[in-house]
XYZ file of C-alpha atoms in Angstrom:
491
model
C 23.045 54.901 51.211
C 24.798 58.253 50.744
C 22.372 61.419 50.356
C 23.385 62.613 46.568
C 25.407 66.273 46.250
C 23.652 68.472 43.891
C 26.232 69.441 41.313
C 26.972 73.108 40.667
C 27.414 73.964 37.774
C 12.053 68.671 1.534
C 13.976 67.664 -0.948
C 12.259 68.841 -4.401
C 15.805 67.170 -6.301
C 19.398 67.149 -5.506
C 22.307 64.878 -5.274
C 25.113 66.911 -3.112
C 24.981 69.851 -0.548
C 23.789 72.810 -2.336
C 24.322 76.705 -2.052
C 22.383 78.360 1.138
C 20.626 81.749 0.410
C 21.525 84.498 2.715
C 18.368 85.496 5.021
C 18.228 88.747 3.287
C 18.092 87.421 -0.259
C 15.422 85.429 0.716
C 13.201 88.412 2.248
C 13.721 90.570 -0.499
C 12.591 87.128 -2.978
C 10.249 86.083 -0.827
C 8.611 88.623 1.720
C 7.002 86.946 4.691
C 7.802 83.692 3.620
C 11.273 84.844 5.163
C 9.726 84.562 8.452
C 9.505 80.637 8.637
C 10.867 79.334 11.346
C 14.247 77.843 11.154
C 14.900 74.271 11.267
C 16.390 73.485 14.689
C 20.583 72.871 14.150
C 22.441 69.726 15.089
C 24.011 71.056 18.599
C 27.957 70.686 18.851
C 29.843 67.978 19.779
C 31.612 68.787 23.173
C 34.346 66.501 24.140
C 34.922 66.356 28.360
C 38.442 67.786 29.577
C 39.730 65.898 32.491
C 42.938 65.470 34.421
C 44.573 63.318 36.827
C 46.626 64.896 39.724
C 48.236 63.205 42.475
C 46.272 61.659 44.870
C 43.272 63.332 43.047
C 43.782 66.166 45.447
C 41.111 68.543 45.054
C 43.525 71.531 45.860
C 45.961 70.241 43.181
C 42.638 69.959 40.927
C 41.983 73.557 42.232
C 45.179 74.991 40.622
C 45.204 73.015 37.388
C 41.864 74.442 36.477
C 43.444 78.224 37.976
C 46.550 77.162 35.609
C 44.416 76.537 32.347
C 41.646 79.223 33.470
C 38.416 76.310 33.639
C 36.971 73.955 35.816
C 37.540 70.643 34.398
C 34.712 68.188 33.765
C 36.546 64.997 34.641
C 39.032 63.785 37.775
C 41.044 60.724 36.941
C 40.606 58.825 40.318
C 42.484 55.369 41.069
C 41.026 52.832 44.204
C 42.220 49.615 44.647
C 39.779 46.873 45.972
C 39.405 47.644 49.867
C 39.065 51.196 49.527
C 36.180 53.261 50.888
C 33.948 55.600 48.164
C 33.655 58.104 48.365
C 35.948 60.295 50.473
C 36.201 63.609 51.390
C 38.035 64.547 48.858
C 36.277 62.201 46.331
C 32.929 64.173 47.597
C 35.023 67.579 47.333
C 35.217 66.616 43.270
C 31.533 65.511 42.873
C 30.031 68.651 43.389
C 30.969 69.970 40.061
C 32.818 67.437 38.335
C 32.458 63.712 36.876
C 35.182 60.973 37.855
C 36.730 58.491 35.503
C 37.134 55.722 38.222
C 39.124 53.049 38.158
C 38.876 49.647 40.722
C 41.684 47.750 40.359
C 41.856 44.121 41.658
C 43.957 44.607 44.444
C 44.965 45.176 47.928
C 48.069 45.893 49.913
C 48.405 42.176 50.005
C 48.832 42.018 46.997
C 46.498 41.045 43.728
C 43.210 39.482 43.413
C 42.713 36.631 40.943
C 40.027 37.683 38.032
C 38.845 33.950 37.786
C 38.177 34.467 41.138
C 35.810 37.281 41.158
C 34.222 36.207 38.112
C 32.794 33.025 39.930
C 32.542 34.984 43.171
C 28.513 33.885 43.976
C 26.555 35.978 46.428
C 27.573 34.653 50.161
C 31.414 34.773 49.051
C 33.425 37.765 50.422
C 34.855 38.939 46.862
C 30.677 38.871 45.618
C 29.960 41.431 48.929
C 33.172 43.289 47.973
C 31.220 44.169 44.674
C 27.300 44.642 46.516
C 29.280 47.195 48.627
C 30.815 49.184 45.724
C 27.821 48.959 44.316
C 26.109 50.598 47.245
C 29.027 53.242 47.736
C 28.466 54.240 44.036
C 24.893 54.425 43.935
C 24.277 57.915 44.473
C 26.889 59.321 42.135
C 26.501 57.004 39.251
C 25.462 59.308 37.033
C 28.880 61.226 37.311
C 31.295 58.518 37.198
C 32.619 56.969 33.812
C 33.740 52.973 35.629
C 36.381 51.013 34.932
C 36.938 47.791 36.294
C 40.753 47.129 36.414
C 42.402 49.297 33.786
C 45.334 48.349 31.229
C 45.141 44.508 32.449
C 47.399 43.619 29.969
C 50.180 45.606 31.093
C 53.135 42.975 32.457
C 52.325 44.319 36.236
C 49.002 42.284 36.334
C 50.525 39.151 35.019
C 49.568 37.573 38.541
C 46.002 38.434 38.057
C 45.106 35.940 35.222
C 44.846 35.571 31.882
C 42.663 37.860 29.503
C 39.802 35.288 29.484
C 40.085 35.665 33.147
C 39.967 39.367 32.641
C 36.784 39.259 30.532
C 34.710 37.122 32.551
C 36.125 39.283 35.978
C 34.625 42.589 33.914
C 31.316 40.612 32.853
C 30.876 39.514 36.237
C 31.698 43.129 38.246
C 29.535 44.918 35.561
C 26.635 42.454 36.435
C 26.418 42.793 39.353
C 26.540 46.614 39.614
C 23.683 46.429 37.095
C 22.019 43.707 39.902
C 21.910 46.451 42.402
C 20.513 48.818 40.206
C 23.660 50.825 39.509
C 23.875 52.219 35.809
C 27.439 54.740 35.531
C 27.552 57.244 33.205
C 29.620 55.086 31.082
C 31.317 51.830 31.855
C 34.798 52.534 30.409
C 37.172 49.834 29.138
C 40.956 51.434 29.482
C 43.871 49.680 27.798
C 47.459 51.084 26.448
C 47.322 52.949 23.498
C 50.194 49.954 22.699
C 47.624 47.182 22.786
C 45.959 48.882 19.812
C 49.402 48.392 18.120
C 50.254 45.158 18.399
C 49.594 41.926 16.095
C 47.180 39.278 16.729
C 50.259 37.249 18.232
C 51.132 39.215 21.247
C 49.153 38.658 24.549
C 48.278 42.368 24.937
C 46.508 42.573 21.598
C 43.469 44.869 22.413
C 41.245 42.464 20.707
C 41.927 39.898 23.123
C 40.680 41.655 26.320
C 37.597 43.314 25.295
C 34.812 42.191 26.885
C 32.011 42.507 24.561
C 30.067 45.398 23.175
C 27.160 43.956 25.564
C 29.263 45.359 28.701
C 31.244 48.585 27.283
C 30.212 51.788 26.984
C 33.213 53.580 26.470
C 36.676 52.262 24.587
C 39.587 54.174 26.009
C 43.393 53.960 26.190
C 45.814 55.505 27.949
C 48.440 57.429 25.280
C 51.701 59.263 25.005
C 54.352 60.581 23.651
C 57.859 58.897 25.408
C 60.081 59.999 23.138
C 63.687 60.505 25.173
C 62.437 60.874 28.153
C 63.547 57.143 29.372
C 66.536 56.198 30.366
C 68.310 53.788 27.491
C 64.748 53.771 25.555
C 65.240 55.424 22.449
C 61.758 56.544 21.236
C 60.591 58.643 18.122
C 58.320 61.783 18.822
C 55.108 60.685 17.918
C 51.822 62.884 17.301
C 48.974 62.050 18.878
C 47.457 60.914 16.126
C 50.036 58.190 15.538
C 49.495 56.901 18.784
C 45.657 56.870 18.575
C 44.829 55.681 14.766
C 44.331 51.694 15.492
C 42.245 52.821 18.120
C 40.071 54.873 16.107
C 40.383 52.256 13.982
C 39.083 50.375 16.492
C 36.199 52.144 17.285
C 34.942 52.169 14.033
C 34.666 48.688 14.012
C 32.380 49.431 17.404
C 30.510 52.778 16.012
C 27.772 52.888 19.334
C 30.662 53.190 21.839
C 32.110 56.654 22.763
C 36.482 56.826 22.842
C 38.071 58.335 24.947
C 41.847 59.051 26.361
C 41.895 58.927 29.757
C 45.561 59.408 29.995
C 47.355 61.739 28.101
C 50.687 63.053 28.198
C 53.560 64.252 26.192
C 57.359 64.868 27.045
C 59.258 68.058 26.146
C 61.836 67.738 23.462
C 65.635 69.662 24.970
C 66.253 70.604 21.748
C 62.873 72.316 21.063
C 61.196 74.590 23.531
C 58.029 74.512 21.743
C 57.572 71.108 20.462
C 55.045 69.934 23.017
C 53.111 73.224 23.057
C 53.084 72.321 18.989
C 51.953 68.402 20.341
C 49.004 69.617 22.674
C 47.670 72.388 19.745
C 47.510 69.354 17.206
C 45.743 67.301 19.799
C 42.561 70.454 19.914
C 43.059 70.707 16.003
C 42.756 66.529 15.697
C 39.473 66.367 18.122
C 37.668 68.857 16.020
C 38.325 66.581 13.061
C 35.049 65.065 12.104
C 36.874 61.795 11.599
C 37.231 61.675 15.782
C 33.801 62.392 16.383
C 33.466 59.367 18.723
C 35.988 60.518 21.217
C 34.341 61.808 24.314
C 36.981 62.276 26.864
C 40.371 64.003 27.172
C 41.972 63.386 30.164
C 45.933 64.923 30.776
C 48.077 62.881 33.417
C 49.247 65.945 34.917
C 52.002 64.105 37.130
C 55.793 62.988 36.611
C 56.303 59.339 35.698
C 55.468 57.182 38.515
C 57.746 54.502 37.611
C 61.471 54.790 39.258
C 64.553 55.999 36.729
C 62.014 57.777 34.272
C 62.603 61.342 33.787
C 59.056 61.850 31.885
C 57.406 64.899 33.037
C 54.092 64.999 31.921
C 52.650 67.973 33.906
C 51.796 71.177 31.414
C 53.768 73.391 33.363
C 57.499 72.079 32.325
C 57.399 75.343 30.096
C 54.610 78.448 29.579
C 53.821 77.421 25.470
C 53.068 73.946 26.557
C 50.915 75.583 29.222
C 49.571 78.171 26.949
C 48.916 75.640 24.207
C 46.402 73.753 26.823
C 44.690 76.890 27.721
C 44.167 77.499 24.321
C 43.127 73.398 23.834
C 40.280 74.000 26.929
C 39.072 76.732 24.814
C 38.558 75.493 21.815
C 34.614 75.071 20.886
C 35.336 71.288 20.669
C 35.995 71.390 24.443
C 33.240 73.621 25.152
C 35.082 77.076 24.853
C 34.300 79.550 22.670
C 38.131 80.524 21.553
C 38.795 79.624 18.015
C 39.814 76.096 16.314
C 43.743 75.937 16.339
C 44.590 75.432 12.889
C 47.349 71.797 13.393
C 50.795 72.784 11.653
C 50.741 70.502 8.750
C 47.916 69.180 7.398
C 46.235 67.353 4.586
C 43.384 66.771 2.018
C 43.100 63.496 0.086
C 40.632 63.197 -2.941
C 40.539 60.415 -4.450
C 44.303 58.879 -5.115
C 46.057 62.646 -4.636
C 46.825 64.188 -1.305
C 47.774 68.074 -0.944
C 49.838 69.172 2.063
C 49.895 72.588 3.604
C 51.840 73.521 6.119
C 52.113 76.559 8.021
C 55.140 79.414 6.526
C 57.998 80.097 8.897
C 61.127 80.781 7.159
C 62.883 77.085 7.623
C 63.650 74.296 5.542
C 60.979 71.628 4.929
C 61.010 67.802 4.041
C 57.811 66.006 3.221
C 57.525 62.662 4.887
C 54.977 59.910 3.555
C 54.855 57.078 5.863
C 57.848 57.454 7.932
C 59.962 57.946 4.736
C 61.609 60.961 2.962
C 58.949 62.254 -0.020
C 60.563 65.646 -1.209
C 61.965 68.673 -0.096
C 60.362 71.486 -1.250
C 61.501 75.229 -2.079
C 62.138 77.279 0.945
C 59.402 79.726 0.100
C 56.471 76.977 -0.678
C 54.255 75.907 1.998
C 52.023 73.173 0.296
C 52.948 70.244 -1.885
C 50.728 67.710 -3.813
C 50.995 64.055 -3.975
C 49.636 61.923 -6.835
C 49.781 59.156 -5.431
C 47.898 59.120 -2.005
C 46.011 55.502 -1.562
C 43.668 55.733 1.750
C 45.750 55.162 4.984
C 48.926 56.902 3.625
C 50.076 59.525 6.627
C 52.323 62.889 6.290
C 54.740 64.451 8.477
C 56.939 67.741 7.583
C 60.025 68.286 9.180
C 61.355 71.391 9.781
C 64.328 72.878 10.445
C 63.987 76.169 12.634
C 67.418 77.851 13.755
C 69.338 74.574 13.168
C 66.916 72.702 15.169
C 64.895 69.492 13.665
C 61.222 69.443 14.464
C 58.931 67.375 12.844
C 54.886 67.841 12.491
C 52.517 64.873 11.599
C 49.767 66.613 9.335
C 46.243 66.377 10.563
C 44.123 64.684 7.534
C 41.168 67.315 7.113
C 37.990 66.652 5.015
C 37.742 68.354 1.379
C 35.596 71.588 1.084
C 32.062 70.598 -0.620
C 31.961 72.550 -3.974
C 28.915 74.822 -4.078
C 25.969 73.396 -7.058
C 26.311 75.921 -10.133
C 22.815 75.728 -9.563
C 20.719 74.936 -6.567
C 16.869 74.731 -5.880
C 15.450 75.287 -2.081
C 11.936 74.533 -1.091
C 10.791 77.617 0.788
C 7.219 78.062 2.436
C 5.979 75.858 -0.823
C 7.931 77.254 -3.592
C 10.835 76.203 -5.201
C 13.965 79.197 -5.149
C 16.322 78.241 -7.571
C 19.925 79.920 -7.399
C 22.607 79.432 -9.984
C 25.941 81.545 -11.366
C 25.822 83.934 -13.810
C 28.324 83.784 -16.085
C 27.112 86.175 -18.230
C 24.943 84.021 -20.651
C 21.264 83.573 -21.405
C 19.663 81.627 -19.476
C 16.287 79.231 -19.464
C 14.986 77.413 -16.473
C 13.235 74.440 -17.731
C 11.219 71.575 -15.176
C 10.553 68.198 -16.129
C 12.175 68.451 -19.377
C 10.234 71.320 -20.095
C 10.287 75.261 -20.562
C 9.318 77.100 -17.589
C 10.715 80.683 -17.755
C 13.236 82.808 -19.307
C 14.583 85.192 -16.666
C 16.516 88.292 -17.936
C 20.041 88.822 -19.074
C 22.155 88.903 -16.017
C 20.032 87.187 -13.196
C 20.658 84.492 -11.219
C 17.352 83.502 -9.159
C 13.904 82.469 -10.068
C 10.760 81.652 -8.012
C 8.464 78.730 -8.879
C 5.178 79.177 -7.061
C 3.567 76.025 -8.017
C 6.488 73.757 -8.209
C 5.553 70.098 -8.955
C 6.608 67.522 -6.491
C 9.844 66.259 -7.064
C 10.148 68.031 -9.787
C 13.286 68.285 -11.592
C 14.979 71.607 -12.411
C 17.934 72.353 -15.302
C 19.151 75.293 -16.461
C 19.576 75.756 -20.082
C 22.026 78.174 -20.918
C 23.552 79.832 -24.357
C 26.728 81.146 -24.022
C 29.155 81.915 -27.381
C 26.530 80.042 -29.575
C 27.148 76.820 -27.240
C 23.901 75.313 -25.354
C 24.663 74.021 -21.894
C 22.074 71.835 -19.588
C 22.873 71.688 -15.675
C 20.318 69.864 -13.208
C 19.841 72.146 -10.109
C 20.444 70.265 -6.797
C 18.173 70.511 -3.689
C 18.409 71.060 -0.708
């Protein structure tokens, strides 16, 4: 065994979310009952930047993180079978950094069949293959996210087997780490961001390789943006949030495991210098969304295409905005830095059946797009436009035309603000502070269907010093000889 590297681095009522009361409101009402301890806060969710450079060099890891101006948290690192864990290099990245690690089921010879390592018993050579990665991973287990064999269902690992051969290949890997007493920091199951896509009838259907929320910690898929960058493959430019909604979609279905994207890449558009620098900002804007709160991991393939007569470039230095734009991604507070939240382009709010898109001013030509189809084209000068007819799942994209130039922007769906209570009640060192607008009436606060107090023309706060438990609080007001009752709700 390896020695381990340290590594540097009271409800009284209430139906909604009510009005707070600024600290100083509060003293002046309530003196030293100010001084109560505040309730601890819920700390922020920080999703993991990674990347993957070739050969997981640690001096090309080096000058990414000089590039973007952080240390990344997570080095995208490919073995195959027969290889030795962990290297120098490999040990170079453990001192400060996790590894998303993928084993694939192969060797120069050529691949290994998954029906055969899932009935691989101890004795066999493919069963010590898997004590002695479990022995090389030992010590850092704690900083490695695992994956067994990732995107099986891609057509290159047709000769491994089929995905019930797959499956029972993960169960059986996963079991016996677990056997040897090796527990990763997440055993991550990495597909194409495709196999989220596709129907129940194709072969690569995510469904059909999972291997059971028993023996996944993590769902991930590998995602990006093509668009022209192939040879004779026409592709549309997709945002990231295309590419990623069945597997959020997934997840939800799965709510314990994290997501993550452990690939990640976008091309450059020719025609528009700062269309991928616009890509990467809506990716920061989309992980602060609380509707991606499960995703964990963001991991950029910072390489060219490996695959012969691709011209994808993936790295974030094929122009300074798409480099920029990931600077400003790492320091976003979602990724740990303390920059502020990059507002996405276009984006939405949906309540009930009506949607209302905003989108940011710059002097072009807009169309709105609802599900990949024209909606309307709005005045030059407007930047928001409201749709009546918005059923759950419908998406929006605005395409613009800047200096003759077609860009398009899918909006980012953002959560409605909560309307503030016109009145409010707060349990505060045992009384009850209610809090309501004045709008310039008289006013009567009345508990439990009863009166309690008439407060003076004008104000807008009353203490109750013996409140009753769960007692309920209304407001009576009178305002141009009309009488109007409104429950105050808690906090």
């Amino acid at each position: 065994m390896q020695q381990r590297i340290p590594r540097k681095g009271s409800t009284l009522c209430g139906k909604i979310s009510i009005l707070t009361l600024t600290t100083g409101l509060l003293a002046a009402l309530l003196g030293p009952l100010a001084d109560a301890p505040p309730a601890s806060a819920e700390p922020a969710r920080v999703v993991q930047v990674g990347v993957a450079v070739d050969g997981a060099e640690p001096v090309l890891v080096e000058g990414f993180e000089t590039t973007i101006g952080r240390q990344v948290d997570v080095v995208r690192v490919f073995k195959t079978w027969d290889d030795t864990f962990p290297t120098a290099d490999d040990l170079s990245l453990l001192q400060s950094r996790d590894l998303a690690l993928s084993i694939k089921a192969a060797t120069d010879a050529g691949p290994i069949a998954w029906s055969e390592i899932a009935s691989a018993q101890p004795g066999d050579p493919l069963y010590d293959d898997m004590v002695r990665w479990a022995d090389q991973l030992a010590p850092y287990a704690d900083q490695i996210h695992l994956t067994f064999h990732h995107e099986p269902e891609a057509a290159v690992n047709l000769d491994n087997g089929s995905a019930d051969d797959f499956k029972a290949a993960w169960q059986r890997f996963m079991q016996v780490m677990s056997d040897e007493g090796v527990a990763p920091k997440t055993r991550a199951w990495i597909m194409t961001d495709y196999s989220f896509h596709v129907s129940a009838g194709d072969r690569r259907q995510a469904d059909k390789w999972y291997p059971g929320d028993a023996w996944v910690d993590a769902i991930a898929a590998d995602a990006y943006n093509w668009y022209e960058c192939r040879p004779h493959v026409s592709a549309d430019w997709t945002p990231l949030s295309v590419n990623v909604e069945p597997l959020r979609q997934f997840g939800a279905d799965h709510p314990d495991k994290q997501l993550m994207l452990t690939e990640l890449g976008s091309a450059e558009d020719p025609q528009a210098p700062t269309r991928k620098a616009d890509w990467i900002d809506d990716v920061a804007a989309l992980m602060a969304d609380p509707a991606y709160q499960q995703f964990t991991l963001v991991s950029w393939f910072d390489l060219t295409h490996p695959v012969p007569g691709t011209d994808c470039d993936w790295r974030i230095e094929t122009s300074q905005a798409a480099t920029d734009a990931f600077a400003r991604l790492t320091n976003a507070p979602v990724f740990g830095g303390d920059g502020p939240v990059p507002a996405p382009y276009c984006s939405f709010v949906r309540v009930e059946d009506t949607a209302t898109v905003s989108w940011t001013a710059d002097d072009s030509t807009h169309v709105i797009r609802r599900d990949g189809a024209w909606l309307a084209t709005p005045p030059d000068d407007v930047t928001s436009y409201t749709d009546a007819d918005s059923p759950p799942g419908t998406s929006y994209a605005v395409r613009a035309w800047v200096e003759g130039i077609r860009v398009e922007h899918q909006c980012v769906q953002q959560q409605p603000d909560a309307e503030a209570p016109w009145c409010s009640v707060e349990n505060v060192g045992g009384t009850a502070v209610l809090t309501w607008t004045d709008d310039g009436g008289r006013h009567v606060v009345r508990r439990d269907g009863s009166w309690l107090a008439t407060p003076g023309q004008g104000e807008s706060t009353f203490i109750d010093t013996d409140p009753h438990p769960d007692a309920l609080y209304v407001i009576r007001t009178w305002n141009d000889g009309q009488t109007t009752d409104r429950t105050c709700e808690g906090v």
